[in-house]
Coordinates of C-alpha atoms in Angstrom, one line a residue:
Chain F
M1 CA 0.0 0.0 0.0
D2 CA 1.6 3.3 -1.1
E3 CA 2.2 6.3 1.2
A4 CA -0.8 8.3 -0.1
R5 CA -3.2 5.5 0.5
C6 CA -1.7 4.9 4.0
E7 CA -2.2 8.6 4.8
R8 CA -5.8 8.6 3.6
L9 CA -6.4 5.4 5.5
R10 CA -5.0 6.9 8.7
D11 CA -7.3 9.9 8.3
W12 CA -10.3 7.7 7.7
L13 CA -9.6 5.5 10.6
A14 CA -9.0 8.4 12.9
R15 CA -12.5 9.7 12.1
A16 CA -14.1 6.3 12.3
A17 CA -12.5 5.6 15.7
D18 CA -13.1 9.2 16.9
D19 CA -9.4 9.4 17.8
A20 CA -7.5 12.2 16.1
G21 CA -4.2 11.0 17.7
L22 CA -4.5 7.6 16.0
A23 CA -1.3 6.6 14.1
I24 CA -0.5 3.6 11.9
T25 CA 2.9 2.4 13.0
A26 CA 3.1 -0.7 10.8
I27 CA 1.1 -2.2 7.9
E28 CA 1.8 -5.6 6.6
R29 CA 0.0 -7.8 3.9
L30 CA -0.9 -11.2 5.3
V31 CA -0.4 -14.3 3.2
G32 CA -3.2 -16.3 1.7
G33 CA -6.6 -15.1 0.5
A34 CA -7.1 -15.9 -3.2
I35 CA -10.2 -13.7 -3.2
Q36 CA -9.4 -11.0 -0.6
Q37 CA -6.4 -9.1 0.5
N38 CA -5.8 -8.9 4.2
W39 CA -3.5 -6.4 5.9
R40 CA -2.4 -6.3 9.5
L41 CA -2.4 -2.8 10.9
T42 CA -0.5 -1.9 14.0
L43 CA -1.8 1.3 15.6
R44 CA -0.9 3.7 18.4
R45 CA -4.0 5.2 19.8
G46 CA -4.2 8.8 20.9
D47 CA -3.8 7.7 24.6
G48 CA -0.7 5.7 23.8
R49 CA -2.2 2.2 23.7
E50 CA -1.0 -0.1 20.9
E51 CA -3.7 -2.1 19.0
R52 CA -3.7 -4.5 16.1
W53 CA -6.5 -4.5 13.5
V54 CA -7.0 -6.4 10.3
L55 CA -8.1 -4.6 7.1
R56 CA -9.8 -6.7 4.5
T57 CA -10.4 -5.6 1.0
D58 CA -11.0 -7.1 -2.5
N59 CA -8.5 -8.4 -5.0
P60 CA -8.9 -6.9 -8.5
A61 CA -11.2 -9.7 -9.7
T62 CA -13.5 -11.4 -7.3
L63 CA -15.8 -14.4 -7.6
A64 CA -19.3 -13.4 -8.6
V65 CA -20.8 -15.5 -5.8
S66 CA -18.8 -13.9 -3.0
H67 CA -20.1 -11.0 -1.0
G68 CA -18.4 -7.6 -0.9
R69 CA -16.8 -6.2 2.2
I70 CA -19.9 -4.2 3.2
E71 CA -22.0 -7.3 3.3
E72 CA -19.3 -9.3 5.0
F73 CA -19.2 -6.6 7.7
A74 CA -22.9 -7.0 8.3
L75 CA -22.6 -10.8 8.5
L76 CA -19.7 -10.4 11.0
R77 CA -21.8 -8.1 13.1
A78 CA -24.8 -10.6 13.1
A79 CA -22.5 -13.5 14.0
H80 CA -20.8 -11.5 16.7
A81 CA -24.1 -10.6 18.2
A82 CA -25.2 -14.3 18.1
G83 CA -22.2 -15.3 20.1
V84 CA -20.2 -16.8 17.3
T85 CA -16.5 -16.6 17.9
V86 CA -15.4 -14.0 15.3
A87 CA -12.9 -11.2 15.1
E88 CA -14.8 -8.2 16.5
P89 CA -16.0 -6.1 13.5
L90 CA -15.0 -2.4 14.0
F91 CA -15.6 -0.3 10.8
V92 CA -16.6 -0.6 7.2
C93 CA -15.7 1.9 4.5
E94 CA -17.8 2.0 1.3
D95 CA -15.7 4.8 -0.3
S96 CA -13.3 3.4 -2.9
G97 CA -11.4 6.7 -2.8
V98 CA -9.6 5.8 0.4
I99 CA -7.5 2.8 -0.6
G100 CA -8.9 2.0 -4.0
A101 CA -11.8 -0.4 -3.0
P102 CA -14.2 -0.7 -0.1
F103 CA -12.8 -2.4 3.0
L104 CA -13.7 -3.6 6.5
V105 CA -11.6 -3.4 9.6
M106 CA -11.8 -5.9 12.5
R107 CA -9.8 -6.6 15.6
H108 CA -6.8 -8.8 15.0
V109 CA -7.0 -12.3 16.6
A110 CA -3.8 -14.4 17.0
G111 CA -3.9 -18.1 16.1
I112 CA -3.1 -20.6 13.4
A113 CA -5.4 -21.4 10.5
A114 CA -3.0 -23.1 8.0
A115 CA -4.8 -26.3 7.3
H116 CA -1.8 -28.6 6.8
R117 CA -0.5 -27.5 10.2
V118 CA -3.9 -27.7 12.0
V119 CA -4.6 -31.3 11.0
K120 CA -1.3 -32.5 12.4
W121 CA -1.7 -30.6 15.7
D122 CA -2.8 -33.1 18.4
A123 CA -2.8 -30.4 21.1
I124 CA -5.2 -28.1 19.1
A125 CA -7.7 -26.4 21.4
G126 CA -6.9 -28.8 24.3
G127 CA -7.3 -31.9 22.2
R128 CA -9.0 -33.1 19.1
E129 CA -12.3 -34.0 20.8
A130 CA -12.6 -30.6 22.4
A131 CA -11.8 -29.1 19.0
S132 CA -14.6 -31.1 17.3
R133 CA -17.1 -29.9 19.9
A134 CA -15.9 -26.3 19.5
L135 CA -16.5 -26.5 15.8
R136 CA -20.0 -27.7 16.3
R137 CA -20.8 -25.3 19.0
E138 CA -19.9 -22.5 16.6
L139 CA -22.0 -24.0 13.8
A140 CA -25.0 -24.4 16.2
R141 CA -24.7 -20.6 17.0
I142 CA -24.5 -19.7 13.3
H143 CA -27.5 -21.9 12.5
R144 CA -29.6 -20.2 15.2
I145 CA -29.6 -17.1 13.0
R146 CA -32.8 -17.5 11.0
P147 CA -34.6 -15.4 8.4
P148 CA -36.1 -12.9 8.1
R149 CA -33.4 -10.4 9.2
S150 CA -33.6 -6.8 8.0
D151 CA -29.8 -6.4 8.6
L152 CA -29.1 -9.3 6.3
A153 CA -31.6 -8.3 3.6
F154 CA -28.9 -8.4 1.0
L155 CA -28.9 -12.2 1.3
G156 CA -32.3 -12.2 -0.4
D157 CA -35.1 -14.6 0.3
P158 CA -34.2 -18.0 1.5
P159 CA -34.5 -20.7 -1.1
A160 CA -37.7 -22.7 -1.1
D161 CA -35.7 -25.9 -1.5
P162 CA -32.0 -25.4 -0.6
C163 CA -30.9 -28.7 -2.2
L164 CA -32.5 -28.1 -5.5
A165 CA -31.4 -24.5 -5.4
F166 CA -27.8 -25.8 -5.0
C167 CA -28.3 -28.1 -8.0
A168 CA -29.6 -25.2 -10.2
E169 CA -26.7 -23.0 -9.1
Q170 CA -24.1 -25.7 -9.9
E171 CA -25.7 -26.2 -13.3
R172 CA -25.3 -22.5 -14.0
A173 CA -21.6 -22.7 -12.8
L174 CA -20.9 -25.7 -15.1
D175 CA -22.6 -23.9 -18.0
A176 CA -20.1 -21.1 -17.4
A177 CA -17.1 -23.4 -17.0
G178 CA -17.6 -25.4 -20.1
P179 CA -18.2 -29.2 -20.4
H180 CA -17.2 -31.3 -17.5
P181 CA -19.2 -34.6 -17.9
I182 CA -17.9 -36.1 -14.6
L183 CA -19.1 -33.2 -12.6
E184 CA -22.4 -33.3 -14.6
W185 CA -22.7 -37.0 -13.6
G186 CA -22.3 -36.1 -9.9
L187 CA -24.7 -33.2 -10.2
R188 CA -27.3 -35.3 -11.9
H189 CA -27.1 -37.9 -9.1
L190 CA -27.5 -35.1 -6.5
R191 CA -30.6 -33.8 -8.3
R192 CA -32.2 -37.3 -8.4
T193 CA -31.5 -37.9 -4.7
A194 CA -32.0 -34.5 -3.2
P195 CA -33.6 -34.6 0.3
P196 CA -36.8 -32.6 0.9
P197 CA -36.5 -29.0 2.0
I198 CA -36.2 -28.1 5.7
A199 CA -36.4 -24.7 7.5
P200 CA -33.5 -22.5 6.4
S201 CA -30.8 -21.1 8.7
L202 CA -27.8 -18.9 8.1
C203 CA -25.0 -21.1 6.6
H204 CA -21.4 -19.9 6.7
N205 CA -20.8 -21.8 3.4
D206 CA -17.1 -22.0 3.8
F207 CA -16.8 -23.4 7.3
R208 CA -13.8 -25.7 7.0
T209 CA -10.3 -26.3 8.2
G210 CA -8.2 -23.4 6.9
N211 CA -10.9 -20.8 7.7
I212 CA -10.9 -21.4 11.4
L213 CA -8.3 -19.8 13.6
W214 CA -7.0 -22.0 16.5
T215 CA -4.8 -21.7 19.5
E216 CA -3.8 -24.4 22.1
Q217 CA -6.5 -23.0 24.3
G218 CA -9.4 -23.2 21.8
L219 CA -11.1 -21.9 18.7
A220 CA -10.0 -18.3 18.3
A221 CA -12.2 -17.1 15.4
V222 CA -14.3 -18.2 12.5
L223 CA -13.0 -16.5 9.4
D224 CA -14.1 -15.8 5.8
W225 CA -17.8 -15.0 5.7
E226 CA -18.0 -14.0 2.1
F227 CA -20.1 -17.0 0.9
A228 CA -22.6 -17.0 3.8
G229 CA -26.3 -17.3 2.9
W230 CA -29.6 -18.8 3.9
G231 CA -29.8 -22.6 3.4
D232 CA -29.8 -26.1 4.8
P233 CA -27.7 -26.1 7.9
H234 CA -26.5 -29.6 7.0
A235 CA -24.6 -27.9 4.1
D236 CA -22.0 -26.6 6.6
L237 CA -21.6 -30.0 8.2
G238 CA -21.1 -31.6 4.8
W239 CA -18.6 -29.0 3.7
L240 CA -16.6 -29.4 6.9
C241 CA -16.6 -33.2 6.8
A242 CA -16.1 -33.6 3.1
R243 CA -13.1 -35.8 2.3
C244 CA -11.6 -33.0 0.1
W245 CA -11.4 -30.7 3.2
R246 CA -9.7 -33.2 5.5
F247 CA -6.2 -32.2 4.2
G248 CA -4.9 -35.8 4.2
N249 CA -6.0 -36.7 7.7
L250 CA -8.9 -38.8 6.4
A251 CA -9.7 -40.7 9.6
M252 CA -10.6 -37.4 11.4
E253 CA -13.8 -36.9 9.5
A254 CA -14.5 -33.5 11.0
G255 CA -12.2 -31.4 8.8
G256 CA -9.2 -33.6 9.5
I257 CA -9.3 -32.3 13.1
G258 CA -11.6 -34.5 15.1
T259 CA -14.2 -37.3 15.0
R260 CA -17.6 -37.0 13.5
A261 CA -19.2 -38.3 16.7
A262 CA -17.7 -35.5 18.8
L263 CA -18.7 -33.0 16.2
Y264 CA -22.4 -34.2 16.2
A265 CA -22.4 -34.4 20.0
G266 CA -21.2 -30.8 20.3
Y267 CA -24.0 -29.7 18.1
V268 CA -26.7 -31.3 20.1
E269 CA -25.1 -30.0 23.4
A270 CA -25.2 -26.5 21.9
G271 CA -28.9 -26.7 21.2
G272 CA -28.9 -27.9 17.7
A273 CA -31.1 -30.7 16.3
V274 CA -29.5 -34.2 15.8
P275 CA -27.9 -34.0 12.4
D276 CA -29.5 -36.2 9.7
A277 CA -26.6 -38.4 8.6
A278 CA -28.1 -39.1 5.1
R279 CA -28.6 -35.4 4.5
V280 CA -25.0 -34.7 5.6
A281 CA -23.8 -37.4 3.2
W282 CA -25.7 -35.7 0.3
W283 CA -24.0 -32.4 1.2
E284 CA -20.6 -34.0 1.4
L285 CA -20.9 -35.1 -2.2
A286 CA -22.3 -31.7 -3.0
A287 CA -19.2 -30.2 -1.4
H288 CA -17.0 -31.9 -3.9
L289 CA -19.1 -30.5 -6.8
R290 CA -19.0 -27.0 -5.3
W291 CA -15.3 -27.0 -4.6
A292 CA -14.7 -28.2 -8.2
S293 CA -16.8 -25.3 -9.6
I294 CA -15.1 -22.8 -7.4
A295 CA -11.7 -24.2 -8.6
L296 CA -12.8 -23.8 -12.2
A297 CA -14.0 -20.2 -11.5
Q298 CA -10.6 -19.4 -9.9
G299 CA -8.9 -20.8 -13.0
A300 CA -11.1 -18.6 -15.2
R301 CA -9.8 -15.6 -13.3
H302 CA -6.3 -16.5 -14.5
L303 CA -7.4 -17.4 -18.0
S304 CA -9.3 -14.1 -18.3
G305 CA -5.9 -12.3 -18.3
R306 CA -7.2 -9.9 -15.7
E307 CA -5.4 -11.6 -12.8
P308 CA -2.5 -13.7 -14.0
S309 CA -1.5 -15.9 -11.1
L310 CA 0.3 -19.3 -10.7
E311 CA -1.9 -20.2 -7.8
L312 CA -5.1 -19.5 -9.7
A313 CA -3.7 -21.3 -12.8
L314 CA -3.0 -24.4 -10.7
T315 CA -6.3 -24.5 -8.9
P316 CA -8.4 -26.1 -11.7
H317 CA -5.9 -29.0 -11.6
I318 CA -7.5 -30.0 -8.3
V319 CA -10.7 -30.9 -10.3
P320 CA -9.6 -34.3 -11.6
E321 CA -9.0 -35.5 -8.1
L322 CA -12.4 -34.3 -7.0
E323 CA -14.0 -36.0 -10.1
W324 CA -12.3 -39.2 -9.1
H325 CA -13.9 -39.2 -5.7
I326 CA -17.2 -38.0 -7.1
L327 CA -17.4 -41.0 -9.5
R328 CA -16.7 -43.4 -6.7
E329 CA -19.1 -41.9 -4.2
V330 CA -21.9 -41.8 -6.8
A331 CA -21.3 -45.4 -7.7
S332 CA -21.4 -46.4 -4.0
R333 CA -24.5 -44.4 -3.4
E334 CA -26.2 -45.9 -6.5
A335 CA -25.3 -49.4 -5.3
G336 CA -26.9 -48.6 -1.9
L337 CA -30.0 -47.3 -3.5
E338 CA -30.3 -50.4 -5.7
R339 CA -29.9 -52.7 -2.6
A340 CA -32.6 -50.7 -0.8
A341 CA -35.0 -50.9 -3.7
Chain E
M1 CA 19.5 -32.2 -34.0
S2 CA 17.0 -35.0 -34.5
G3 CA 14.1 -34.0 -36.8
V4 CA 13.3 -30.3 -37.2
L5 CA 13.5 -29.1 -33.6
E6 CA 16.5 -29.3 -31.3
H7 CA 16.8 -31.7 -28.5
P8 CA 16.3 -32.1 -25.5
D9 CA 12.6 -31.9 -26.3
A10 CA 9.9 -30.2 -24.4
A11 CA 9.3 -33.1 -22.0
A12 CA 13.0 -33.5 -21.2
L13 CA 13.4 -29.8 -20.6
L14 CA 10.4 -29.7 -18.3
T15 CA 11.8 -32.6 -16.4
I16 CA 15.2 -31.1 -15.8
A17 CA 13.6 -27.7 -15.0
R18 CA 11.4 -29.3 -12.4
T19 CA 14.3 -31.2 -10.8
T20 CA 16.4 -28.0 -10.7
V21 CA 13.6 -26.1 -8.9
L22 CA 13.1 -28.8 -6.4
E23 CA 16.7 -29.8 -5.7
E24 CA 18.7 -26.6 -6.3
I25 CA 16.4 -23.6 -5.9
L26 CA 14.0 -24.7 -3.3
P27 CA 16.5 -25.5 -0.5
A28 CA 18.2 -22.1 -1.0
L29 CA 14.9 -20.1 -0.7
P30 CA 13.6 -18.5 2.5
E31 CA 10.4 -20.0 3.9
T32 CA 8.3 -17.2 2.5
H33 CA 9.1 -18.2 -1.1
R34 CA 9.1 -22.0 -0.8
L35 CA 5.4 -22.5 -1.4
T36 CA 5.7 -20.5 -4.7
A37 CA 8.7 -22.7 -5.7
R38 CA 6.7 -25.8 -4.9
M39 CA 3.9 -24.4 -7.1
V40 CA 6.3 -23.8 -9.9
A41 CA 7.5 -27.4 -9.6
N42 CA 3.9 -28.6 -9.6
A43 CA 3.0 -26.6 -12.7
L44 CA 6.1 -28.0 -14.5
G45 CA 5.1 -31.6 -13.5
I46 CA 1.6 -31.2 -14.8
A47 CA 2.8 -29.7 -18.1
Q48 CA 5.3 -32.6 -18.4
R49 CA 2.6 -35.2 -17.9
M50 CA 0.1 -33.4 -20.2
I51 CA 2.5 -33.3 -23.2
A52 CA 3.4 -37.0 -22.6
V53 CA -0.2 -38.1 -23.1
D54 CA -0.5 -40.4 -26.2
P55 CA -2.9 -38.4 -28.5
S56 CA -4.6 -41.7 -29.6
R57 CA -6.0 -42.0 -26.1
L58 CA -7.7 -38.6 -26.4
T59 CA -9.0 -39.5 -29.8
A60 CA -10.4 -42.8 -28.6
L61 CA -12.2 -41.2 -25.6
E62 CA -13.7 -38.6 -27.9
A63 CA -14.8 -41.2 -30.4
R64 CA -16.6 -43.1 -27.5
A65 CA -18.3 -39.8 -26.5
T66 CA -19.3 -39.1 -30.1
A67 CA -20.8 -42.6 -30.5
L68 CA -22.8 -42.2 -27.3
V69 CA -24.4 -38.8 -28.2
R70 CA -24.7 -39.3 -32.0
S71 CA -24.4 -35.6 -32.5
G72 CA -22.4 -33.3 -34.8
Q73 CA -21.7 -30.8 -32.0
D74 CA -18.9 -30.9 -29.4
P75 CA -19.3 -34.5 -28.0
W76 CA -18.3 -33.5 -24.5
A77 CA -20.9 -30.7 -24.4
A78 CA -23.5 -33.1 -25.9
L79 CA -22.6 -35.8 -23.3
C80 CA -23.1 -33.2 -20.5
A81 CA -26.5 -32.4 -22.0
L82 CA -27.4 -36.1 -22.2
I83 CA -26.4 -36.7 -18.6
R84 CA -28.3 -33.5 -17.3
S85 CA -31.4 -34.5 -19.2
G86 CA -31.6 -37.9 -17.4
Q87 CA -31.0 -40.0 -20.5
A88 CA -28.0 -41.7 -18.9
D89 CA -29.6 -42.3 -15.5
P90 CA -29.4 -45.8 -13.9
G91 CA -31.8 -48.1 -15.8
T92 CA -31.3 -46.3 -19.1
E93 CA -29.7 -48.1 -22.1
C94 CA -26.5 -46.0 -22.2
H95 CA -26.0 -45.8 -18.4
A96 CA -23.2 -48.4 -18.2
A97 CA -21.4 -47.1 -21.4
V98 CA -21.4 -43.6 -20.0
A99 CA -20.2 -44.7 -16.6
S100 CA -17.4 -46.7 -18.2
L101 CA -16.4 -43.7 -20.4
L102 CA -16.4 -41.3 -17.4
S103 CA -14.2 -43.8 -15.4
D104 CA -11.6 -43.9 -18.2
L105 CA -11.8 -40.1 -18.6
A106 CA -11.3 -39.6 -14.9
Q107 CA -8.3 -42.0 -15.0
L108 CA -6.6 -40.0 -17.7
R109 CA -7.4 -36.6 -16.1
C110 CA -5.9 -37.8 -12.8
E111 CA -2.8 -39.3 -14.6
T112 CA -2.0 -35.7 -15.7
S113 CA -3.3 -33.4 -12.9
A114 CA -3.3 -35.6 -9.8
P115 CA -1.3 -38.9 -10.2
K116 CA -1.1 -39.4 -6.4
T117 CA -4.9 -39.9 -6.4
L118 CA -4.4 -43.0 -8.5
A119 CA -1.9 -44.3 -6.1
G120 CA -4.5 -44.0 -3.3
G121 CA -3.2 -40.6 -2.0

């Protein structure tokens, strides 16, 4: 961030925080974030206190399905108010003239999110079982947020049938991505076997290892709310437990971190309904489809020429592995249906 | 020179470039740049495997798709339309043939982009 932007940012933050003496003493871009840019700000407040905040803004090209920073700020506020463990949202700036794009500012939370480290960390949050329960407790709190909510009006009306709405959305994504018959095969199976609709809740829609900040003491923050929306709460469970999000630690079905049993128990203890295993299984297969279409969309950002990036260029090469597991899962589910018939 | 173009050929150059990135450059890099170097090596590996694919395998898969869809348009797009319409659902005449084609397609796509998957990784 150049000097002029830093200066404008300082002035804007000083007004937002009502602290004319506020100074930015360090600004550092954080690694990661294919869709957003995150910057850690170290500040000295007018009274001499040092504070750390995180500024989050958009990359030049963003996925059409992700929310902007203003909407993400509203989601963070709603989650914070519902007791979800998130970084405290502080300010949002809609004026692109300050740093070049709208941004939000939240309090910095220390911890580790890197998925490949987290899944190998036995002492995480006091142990894997405790970590699983913490995951589900957070999900239960998120899922207690139900429509209608005027502060979340930008999410639109909840889908009448979240599973079929998912199928329709994925069909549109595949139409945009070009022919992928294996993904089409998985999607057709999902459409044929979609469970009936249930009452919608707020879904985080990217609640997985890598988007959760951990310390040895516990779950420090649920990150990355840009895909949140109204839907079937089992979608979050399926996303978390999907094989593709266990980062190689396949036996730990809850995101490579803990057991599925502890995850479900934590949800019930936190006041959630007993998860429907068949419905979660449907959403686990759906997770592979969704991750594949996100990967293709990320590749398209590179291919568009607007955002050349090695990381984005490599992302679609994840798709064949996802297809491999989709084919096997569909075959296994079809065999089960045949036996049951 | 062997043929029109000089040797080593594209595959051999990608192989040695990848080995050099992994064995010489990566160990000398600070931690902050190692992920990028691994991505470079990964990209070179995928490119290496893609150009090594026997074109006759691609032709054969496409011929099977064309035979299934019996259409003059892009056979893969037509196959997608066939699947989406339900005409390849379990119990239909072409279900087994489509499943078999997709299995072979998945095999080839993993061989190039994700060979560890085929080894059970």
